[in-house]
mmCIF file of C-alpha atoms and ligand atoms in Angstrom:
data_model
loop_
_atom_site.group_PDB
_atom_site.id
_atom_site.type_symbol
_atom_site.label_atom_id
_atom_site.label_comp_id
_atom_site.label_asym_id
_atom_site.label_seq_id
_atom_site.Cartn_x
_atom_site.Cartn_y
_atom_site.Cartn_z
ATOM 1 C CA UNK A 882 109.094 126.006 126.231
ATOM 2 C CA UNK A 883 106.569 128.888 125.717
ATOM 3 C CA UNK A 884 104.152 127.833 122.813
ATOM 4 C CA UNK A 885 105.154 130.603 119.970
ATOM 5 C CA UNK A 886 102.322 132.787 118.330
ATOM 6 C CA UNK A 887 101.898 132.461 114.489
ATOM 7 C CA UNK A 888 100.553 134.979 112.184
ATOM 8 C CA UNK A 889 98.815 131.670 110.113
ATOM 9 C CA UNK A 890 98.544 128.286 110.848
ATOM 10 C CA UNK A 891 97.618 125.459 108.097
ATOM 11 C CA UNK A 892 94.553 124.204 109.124
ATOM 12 C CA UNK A 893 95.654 120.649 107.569
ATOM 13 C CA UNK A 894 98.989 119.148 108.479
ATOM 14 C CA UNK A 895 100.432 116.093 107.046
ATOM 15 C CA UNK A 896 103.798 114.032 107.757
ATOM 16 C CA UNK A 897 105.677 111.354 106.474
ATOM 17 C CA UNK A 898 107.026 110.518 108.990
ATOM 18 C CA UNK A 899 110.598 108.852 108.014
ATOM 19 C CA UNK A 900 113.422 108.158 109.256
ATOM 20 C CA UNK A 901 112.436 105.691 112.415
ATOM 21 C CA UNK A 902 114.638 102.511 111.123
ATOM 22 C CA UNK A 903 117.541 105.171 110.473
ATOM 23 C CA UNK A 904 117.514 106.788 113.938
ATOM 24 C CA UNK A 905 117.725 103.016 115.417
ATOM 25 C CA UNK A 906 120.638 102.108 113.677
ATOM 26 C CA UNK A 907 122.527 105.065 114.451
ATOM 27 C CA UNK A 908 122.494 104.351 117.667
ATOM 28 C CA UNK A 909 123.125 100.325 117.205
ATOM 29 C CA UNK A 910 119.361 99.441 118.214
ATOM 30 C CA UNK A 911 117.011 97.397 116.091
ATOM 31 C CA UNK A 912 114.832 99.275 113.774
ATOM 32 C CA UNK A 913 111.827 98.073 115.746
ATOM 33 C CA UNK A 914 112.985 100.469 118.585
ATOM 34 C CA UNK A 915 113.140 103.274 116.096
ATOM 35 C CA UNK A 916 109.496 102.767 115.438
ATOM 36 C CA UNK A 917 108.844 102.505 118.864
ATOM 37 C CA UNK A 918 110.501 106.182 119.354
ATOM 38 C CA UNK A 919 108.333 107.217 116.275
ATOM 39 C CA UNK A 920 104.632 106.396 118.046
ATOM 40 C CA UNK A 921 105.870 107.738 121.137
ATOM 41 C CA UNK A 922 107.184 110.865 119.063
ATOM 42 C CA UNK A 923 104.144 111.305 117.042
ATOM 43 C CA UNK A 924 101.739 111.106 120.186
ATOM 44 C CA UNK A 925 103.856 114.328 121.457
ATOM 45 C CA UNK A 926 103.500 116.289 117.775
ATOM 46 C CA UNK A 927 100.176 115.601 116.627
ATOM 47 C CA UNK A 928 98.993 116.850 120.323
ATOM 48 C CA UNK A 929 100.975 119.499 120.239
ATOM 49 C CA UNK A 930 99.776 120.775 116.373
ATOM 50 C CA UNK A 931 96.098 120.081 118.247
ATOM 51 C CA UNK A 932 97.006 122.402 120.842
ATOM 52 C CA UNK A 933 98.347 124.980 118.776
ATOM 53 C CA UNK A 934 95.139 125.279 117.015
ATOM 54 C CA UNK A 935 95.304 122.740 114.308
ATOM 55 C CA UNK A 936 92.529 121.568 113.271
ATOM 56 C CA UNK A 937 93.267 118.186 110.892
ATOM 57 C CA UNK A 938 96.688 116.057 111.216
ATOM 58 C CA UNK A 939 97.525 113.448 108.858
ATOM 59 C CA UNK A 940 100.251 110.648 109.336
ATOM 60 C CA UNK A 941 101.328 108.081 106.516
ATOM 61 C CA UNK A 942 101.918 105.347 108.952
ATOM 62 C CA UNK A 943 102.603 102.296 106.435
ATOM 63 C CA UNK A 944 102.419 102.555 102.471
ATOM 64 C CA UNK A 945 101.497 99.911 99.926
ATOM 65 C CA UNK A 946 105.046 99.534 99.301
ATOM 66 C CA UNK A 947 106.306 98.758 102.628
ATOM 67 C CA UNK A 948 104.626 95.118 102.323
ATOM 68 C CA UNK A 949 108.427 94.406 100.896
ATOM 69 C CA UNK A 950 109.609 95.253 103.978
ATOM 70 C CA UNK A 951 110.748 91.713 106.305
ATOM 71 C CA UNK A 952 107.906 90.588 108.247
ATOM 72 C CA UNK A 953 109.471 90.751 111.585
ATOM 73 C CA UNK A 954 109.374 94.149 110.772
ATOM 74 C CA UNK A 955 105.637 94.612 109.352
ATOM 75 C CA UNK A 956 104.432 92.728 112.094
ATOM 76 C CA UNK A 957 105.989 94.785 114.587
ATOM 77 C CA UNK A 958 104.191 98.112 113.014
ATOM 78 C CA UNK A 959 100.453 95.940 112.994
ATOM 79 C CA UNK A 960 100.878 95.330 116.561
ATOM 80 C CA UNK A 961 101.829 98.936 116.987
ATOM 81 C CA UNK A 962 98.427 99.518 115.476
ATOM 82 C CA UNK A 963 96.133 97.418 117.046
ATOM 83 C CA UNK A 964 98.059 99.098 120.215
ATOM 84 C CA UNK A 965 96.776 102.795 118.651
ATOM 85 C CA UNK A 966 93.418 101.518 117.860
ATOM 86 C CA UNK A 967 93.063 100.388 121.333
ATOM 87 C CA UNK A 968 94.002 103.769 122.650
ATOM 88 C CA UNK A 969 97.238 103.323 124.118
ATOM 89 C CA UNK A 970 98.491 106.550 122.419
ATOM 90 C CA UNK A 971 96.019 108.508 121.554
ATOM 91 C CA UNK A 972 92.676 109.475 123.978
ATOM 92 C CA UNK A 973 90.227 109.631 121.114
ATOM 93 C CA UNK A 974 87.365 110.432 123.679
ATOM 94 C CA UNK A 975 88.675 112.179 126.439
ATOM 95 C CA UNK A 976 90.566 114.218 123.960
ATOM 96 C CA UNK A 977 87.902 114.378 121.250
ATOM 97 C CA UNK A 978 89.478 113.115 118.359
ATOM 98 C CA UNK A 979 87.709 111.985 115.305
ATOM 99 C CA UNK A 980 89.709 108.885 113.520
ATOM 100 C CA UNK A 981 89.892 108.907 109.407
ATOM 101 C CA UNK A 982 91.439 106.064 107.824
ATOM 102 C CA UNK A 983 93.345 106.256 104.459
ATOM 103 C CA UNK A 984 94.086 102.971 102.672
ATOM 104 C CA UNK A 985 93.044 99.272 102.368
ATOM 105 C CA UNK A 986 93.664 98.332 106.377
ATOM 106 C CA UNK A 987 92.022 95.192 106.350
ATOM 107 C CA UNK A 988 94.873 93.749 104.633
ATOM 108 C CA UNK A 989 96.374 93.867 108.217
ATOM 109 C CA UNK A 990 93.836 91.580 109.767
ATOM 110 C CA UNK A 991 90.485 91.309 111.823
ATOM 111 C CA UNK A 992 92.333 92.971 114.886
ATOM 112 C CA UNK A 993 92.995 96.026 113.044
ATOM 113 C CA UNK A 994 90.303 96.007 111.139
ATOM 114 C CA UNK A 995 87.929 95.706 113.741
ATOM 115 C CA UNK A 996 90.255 98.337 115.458
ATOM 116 C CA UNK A 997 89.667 100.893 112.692
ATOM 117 C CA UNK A 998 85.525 100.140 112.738
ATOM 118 C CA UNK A 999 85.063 100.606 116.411
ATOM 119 C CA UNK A 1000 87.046 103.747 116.607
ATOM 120 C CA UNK A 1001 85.702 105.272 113.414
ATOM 121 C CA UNK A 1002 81.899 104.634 115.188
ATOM 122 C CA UNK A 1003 82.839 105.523 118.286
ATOM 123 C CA UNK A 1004 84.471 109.289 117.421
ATOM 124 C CA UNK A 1005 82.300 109.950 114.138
ATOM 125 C CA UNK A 1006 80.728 112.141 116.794
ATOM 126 C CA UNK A 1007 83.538 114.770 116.735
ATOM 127 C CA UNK A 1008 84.457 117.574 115.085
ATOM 128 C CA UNK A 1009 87.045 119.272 116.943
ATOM 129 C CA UNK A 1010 90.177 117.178 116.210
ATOM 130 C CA UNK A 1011 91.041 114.951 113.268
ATOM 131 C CA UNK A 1012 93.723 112.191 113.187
ATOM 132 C CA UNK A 1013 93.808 111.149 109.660
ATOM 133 C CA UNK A 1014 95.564 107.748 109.178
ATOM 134 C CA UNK A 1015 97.193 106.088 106.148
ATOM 135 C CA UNK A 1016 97.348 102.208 106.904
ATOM 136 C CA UNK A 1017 98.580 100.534 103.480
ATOM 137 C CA UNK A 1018 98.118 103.567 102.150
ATOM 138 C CA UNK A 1019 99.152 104.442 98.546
ATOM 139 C CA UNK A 1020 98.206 107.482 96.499
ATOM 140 C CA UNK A 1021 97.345 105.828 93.170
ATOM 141 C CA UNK A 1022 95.696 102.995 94.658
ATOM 142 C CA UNK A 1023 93.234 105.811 96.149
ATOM 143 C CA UNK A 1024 93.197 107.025 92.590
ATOM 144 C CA UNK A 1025 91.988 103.828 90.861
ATOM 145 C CA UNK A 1026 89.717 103.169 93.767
ATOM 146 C CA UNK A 1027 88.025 106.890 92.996
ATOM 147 C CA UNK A 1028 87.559 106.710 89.675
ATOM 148 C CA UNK A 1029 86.523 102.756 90.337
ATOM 149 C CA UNK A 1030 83.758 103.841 92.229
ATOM 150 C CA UNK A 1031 82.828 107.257 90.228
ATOM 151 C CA UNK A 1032 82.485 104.056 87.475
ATOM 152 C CA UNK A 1033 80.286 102.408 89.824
ATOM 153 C CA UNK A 1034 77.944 105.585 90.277
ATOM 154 C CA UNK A 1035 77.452 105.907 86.999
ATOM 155 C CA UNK A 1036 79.536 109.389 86.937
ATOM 156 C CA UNK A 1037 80.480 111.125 83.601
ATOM 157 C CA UNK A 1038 81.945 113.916 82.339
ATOM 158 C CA UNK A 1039 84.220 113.755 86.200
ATOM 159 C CA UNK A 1040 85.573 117.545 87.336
ATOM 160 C CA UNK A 1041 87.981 117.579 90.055
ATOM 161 C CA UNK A 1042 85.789 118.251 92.432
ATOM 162 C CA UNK A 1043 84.298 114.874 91.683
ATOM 163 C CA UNK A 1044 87.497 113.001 92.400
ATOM 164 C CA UNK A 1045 87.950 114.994 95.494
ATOM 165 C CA UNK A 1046 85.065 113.676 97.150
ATOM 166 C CA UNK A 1047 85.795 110.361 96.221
ATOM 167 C CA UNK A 1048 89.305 110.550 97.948
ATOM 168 C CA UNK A 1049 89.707 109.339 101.180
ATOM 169 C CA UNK A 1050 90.177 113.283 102.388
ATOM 170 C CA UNK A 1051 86.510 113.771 101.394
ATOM 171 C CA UNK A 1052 85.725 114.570 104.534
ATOM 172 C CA UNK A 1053 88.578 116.673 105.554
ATOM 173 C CA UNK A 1054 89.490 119.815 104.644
ATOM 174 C CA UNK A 1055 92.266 120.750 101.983
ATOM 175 C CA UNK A 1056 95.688 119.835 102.783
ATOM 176 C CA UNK A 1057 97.482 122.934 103.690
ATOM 177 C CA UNK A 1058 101.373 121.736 104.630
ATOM 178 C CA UNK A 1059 102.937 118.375 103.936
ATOM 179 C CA UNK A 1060 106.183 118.009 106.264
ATOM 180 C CA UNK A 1061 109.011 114.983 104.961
ATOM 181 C CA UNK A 1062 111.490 114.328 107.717
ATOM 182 C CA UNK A 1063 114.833 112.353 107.361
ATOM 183 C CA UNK A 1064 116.036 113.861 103.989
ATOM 184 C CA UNK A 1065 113.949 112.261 101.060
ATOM 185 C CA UNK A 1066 113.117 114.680 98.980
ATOM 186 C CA UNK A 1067 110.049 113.023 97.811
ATOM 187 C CA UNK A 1068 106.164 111.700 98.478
ATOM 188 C CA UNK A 1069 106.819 108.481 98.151
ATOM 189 C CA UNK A 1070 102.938 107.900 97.003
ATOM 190 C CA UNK A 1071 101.540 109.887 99.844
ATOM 191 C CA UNK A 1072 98.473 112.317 99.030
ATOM 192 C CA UNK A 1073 99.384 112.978 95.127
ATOM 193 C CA UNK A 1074 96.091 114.909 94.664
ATOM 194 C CA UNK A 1075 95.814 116.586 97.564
ATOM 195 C CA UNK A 1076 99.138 117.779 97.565
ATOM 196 C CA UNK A 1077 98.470 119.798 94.452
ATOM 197 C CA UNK A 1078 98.390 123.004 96.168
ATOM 198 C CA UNK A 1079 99.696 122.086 99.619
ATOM 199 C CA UNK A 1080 102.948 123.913 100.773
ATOM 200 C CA UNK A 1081 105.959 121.498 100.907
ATOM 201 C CA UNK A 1082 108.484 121.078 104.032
ATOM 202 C CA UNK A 1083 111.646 118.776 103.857
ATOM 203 C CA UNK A 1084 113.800 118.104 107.293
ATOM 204 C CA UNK A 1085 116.827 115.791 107.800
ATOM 205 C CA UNK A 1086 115.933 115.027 110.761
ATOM 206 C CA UNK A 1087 114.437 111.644 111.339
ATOM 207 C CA UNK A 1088 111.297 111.385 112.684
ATOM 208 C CA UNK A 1089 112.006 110.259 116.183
ATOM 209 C CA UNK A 1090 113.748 113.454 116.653
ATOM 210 C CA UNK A 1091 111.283 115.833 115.560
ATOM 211 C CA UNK A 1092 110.418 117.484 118.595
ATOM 212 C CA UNK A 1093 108.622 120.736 118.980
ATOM 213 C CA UNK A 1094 111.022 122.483 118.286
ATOM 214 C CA UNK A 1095 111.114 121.186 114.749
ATOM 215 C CA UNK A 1096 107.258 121.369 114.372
ATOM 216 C CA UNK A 1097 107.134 125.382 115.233
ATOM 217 C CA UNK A 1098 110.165 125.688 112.533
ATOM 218 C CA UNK A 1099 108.454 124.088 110.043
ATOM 219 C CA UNK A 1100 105.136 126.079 111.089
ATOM 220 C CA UNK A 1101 107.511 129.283 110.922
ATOM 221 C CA UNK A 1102 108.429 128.545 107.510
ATOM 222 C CA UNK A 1103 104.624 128.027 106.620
ATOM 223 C CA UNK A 1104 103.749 131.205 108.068
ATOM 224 C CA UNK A 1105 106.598 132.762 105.651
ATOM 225 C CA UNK A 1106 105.020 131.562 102.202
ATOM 226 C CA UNK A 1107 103.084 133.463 100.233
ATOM 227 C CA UNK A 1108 100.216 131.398 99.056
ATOM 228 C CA UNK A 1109 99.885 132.209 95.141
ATOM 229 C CA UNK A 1110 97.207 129.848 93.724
ATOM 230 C CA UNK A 1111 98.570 130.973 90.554
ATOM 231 C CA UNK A 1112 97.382 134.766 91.090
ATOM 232 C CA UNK A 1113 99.590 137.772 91.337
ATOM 233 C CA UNK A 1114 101.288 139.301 94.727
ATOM 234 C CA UNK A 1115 98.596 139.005 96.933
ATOM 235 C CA UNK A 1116 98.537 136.108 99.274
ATOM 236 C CA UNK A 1117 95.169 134.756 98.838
ATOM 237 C CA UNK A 1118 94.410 133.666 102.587
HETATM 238 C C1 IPE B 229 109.290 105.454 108.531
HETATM 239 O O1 IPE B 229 110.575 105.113 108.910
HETATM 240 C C2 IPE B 229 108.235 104.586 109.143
HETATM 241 C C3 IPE B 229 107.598 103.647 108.217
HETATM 242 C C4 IPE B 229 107.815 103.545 106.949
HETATM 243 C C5 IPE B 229 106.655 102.720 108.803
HETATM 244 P P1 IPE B 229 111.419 104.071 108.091
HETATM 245 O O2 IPE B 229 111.135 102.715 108.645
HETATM 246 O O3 IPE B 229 111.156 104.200 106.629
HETATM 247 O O4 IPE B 229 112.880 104.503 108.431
HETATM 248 P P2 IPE B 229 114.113 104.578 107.438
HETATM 249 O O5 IPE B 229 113.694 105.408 106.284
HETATM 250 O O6 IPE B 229 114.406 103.162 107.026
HETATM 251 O O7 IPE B 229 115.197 105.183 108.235
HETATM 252 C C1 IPE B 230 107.253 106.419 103.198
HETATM 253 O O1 IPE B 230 108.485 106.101 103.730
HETATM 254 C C2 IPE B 230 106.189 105.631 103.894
HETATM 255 C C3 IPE B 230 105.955 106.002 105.291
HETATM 256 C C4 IPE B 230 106.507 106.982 105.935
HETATM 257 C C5 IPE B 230 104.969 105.187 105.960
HETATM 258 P P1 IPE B 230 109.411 104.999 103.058
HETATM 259 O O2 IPE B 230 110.622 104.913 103.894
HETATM 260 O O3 IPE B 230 108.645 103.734 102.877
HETATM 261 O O4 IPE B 230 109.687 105.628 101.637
HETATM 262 P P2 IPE B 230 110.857 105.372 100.595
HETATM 263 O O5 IPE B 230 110.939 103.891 100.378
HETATM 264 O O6 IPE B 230 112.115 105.919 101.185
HETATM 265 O O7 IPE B 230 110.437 106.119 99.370
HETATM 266 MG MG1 MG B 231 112.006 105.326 105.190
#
């Protein structure tokens, strides 16, 4: 498939990525497989929004709610991790790829954490990629940990700008799209702040089915909207 042209790209993606457990079942497999589709899947997209010029991809990979999920199950998605960390899926390196890590992932264990050090180190030195991770993840936990540590610093009188650096995404730049697959019509948690002004994008199709297909539609769409900001008419980009 040719790789389309697009009169603006976001320069920060973002996906929940939902919908794994529901494609297994439909086809009478255990939802383990469907997460297994989802790496595989999401090693094909976030390369693909790389190639296409993309500058910044994040992926809410496990939320501080889904420690009520069964621990067959939770397991399963740390060892998936560890697997990532290890580059299995993704050639940090050879591919250039700096890591950024949302969330409290030590509460997965030494493995990952150690994981999540070692790769943060060893691709701090790039700036041409970002995969940006959330690992028990959870937008108001970030929250209370920002204004926890603006506390700390002895900030007062805080401006937004102040609790954007203190976000996870300080690094990064603004969030630009936020794609939801498999039909929730909600964020479920996922960057609450950052969101504020990011363009929204809802599929029904569950994650291990969005191909690339699916990525330039929702791209399309992106290209479509006019970016306000709260102005008049003109599309501020
Ligand atoms: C998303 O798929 C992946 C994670 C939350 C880790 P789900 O596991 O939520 O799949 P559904 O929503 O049950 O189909
Ligand atoms: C959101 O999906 C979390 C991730 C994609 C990691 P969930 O499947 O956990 O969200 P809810 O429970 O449907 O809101
Ligand atoms: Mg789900």
């Amino acid at each position: 498939m040719a790789k389309p042209q697009f009169t603006k790209l976001p320069t920060h993606i973002a996906f929940i990525i939902d919908g794994n457990g529901r494609w297994a079942k439909k086809r009478g497999l255990p939802r383990t497989a469907g997460h297994k589709a989802g790496i595989d899947r999401l090693k094909q997209i976030v390369y693909e929004a790389f190639d296409l010029g993309i500058k910044c991809v994040s992926v809410y990979c496990f939320s501080t709610e889904n420690w009520n999920r069964p621990e067959k199950e939770v397991n399963y998605l740390r060892n998936l991790f560890i697997k990532l960390l290890n580059g299995k899926y993704f050639d940090f390196e050879g591919r250039k790829i700096r890591l950024n890590v949302m969330g409290d992932y030590t509460k997965f264990g030494q493995e990952v954490s150690d994981g999540v050090v070692r790769t943060l180190h060893n691709t701090s030195k790039y700036d041409e990629h970002i995969l940006n991770l959330g690992i028990n993840y959870g937008s108001r936990d970030e929250l209370a940990k920002a204004f926890n540590d603006m506390q700390k610093d002895g900030l007062t009188n805080i401006s937004p700008d102040d609790i954007t650096n203190y976000l996870y995404t300080k690094d990064l730049p603004p969030l630009d799209l936020c794609v939801r697959t498999s039909g929730e019509i909600r964020l479920s948690n996922f960057m609450l702040y950052q969101v504020a002004y990011a363009e929204l994008y809802f599929t029904s199709t569950f994650w291990p089915d969005f191909n690339k297909r699916e990525l330039y539609k929702a791209l399309t769409d992106f290209a479509s909207r006019k970016r306000r900001y709260g102005a008049i008419k003109e599309d501020k980009e």
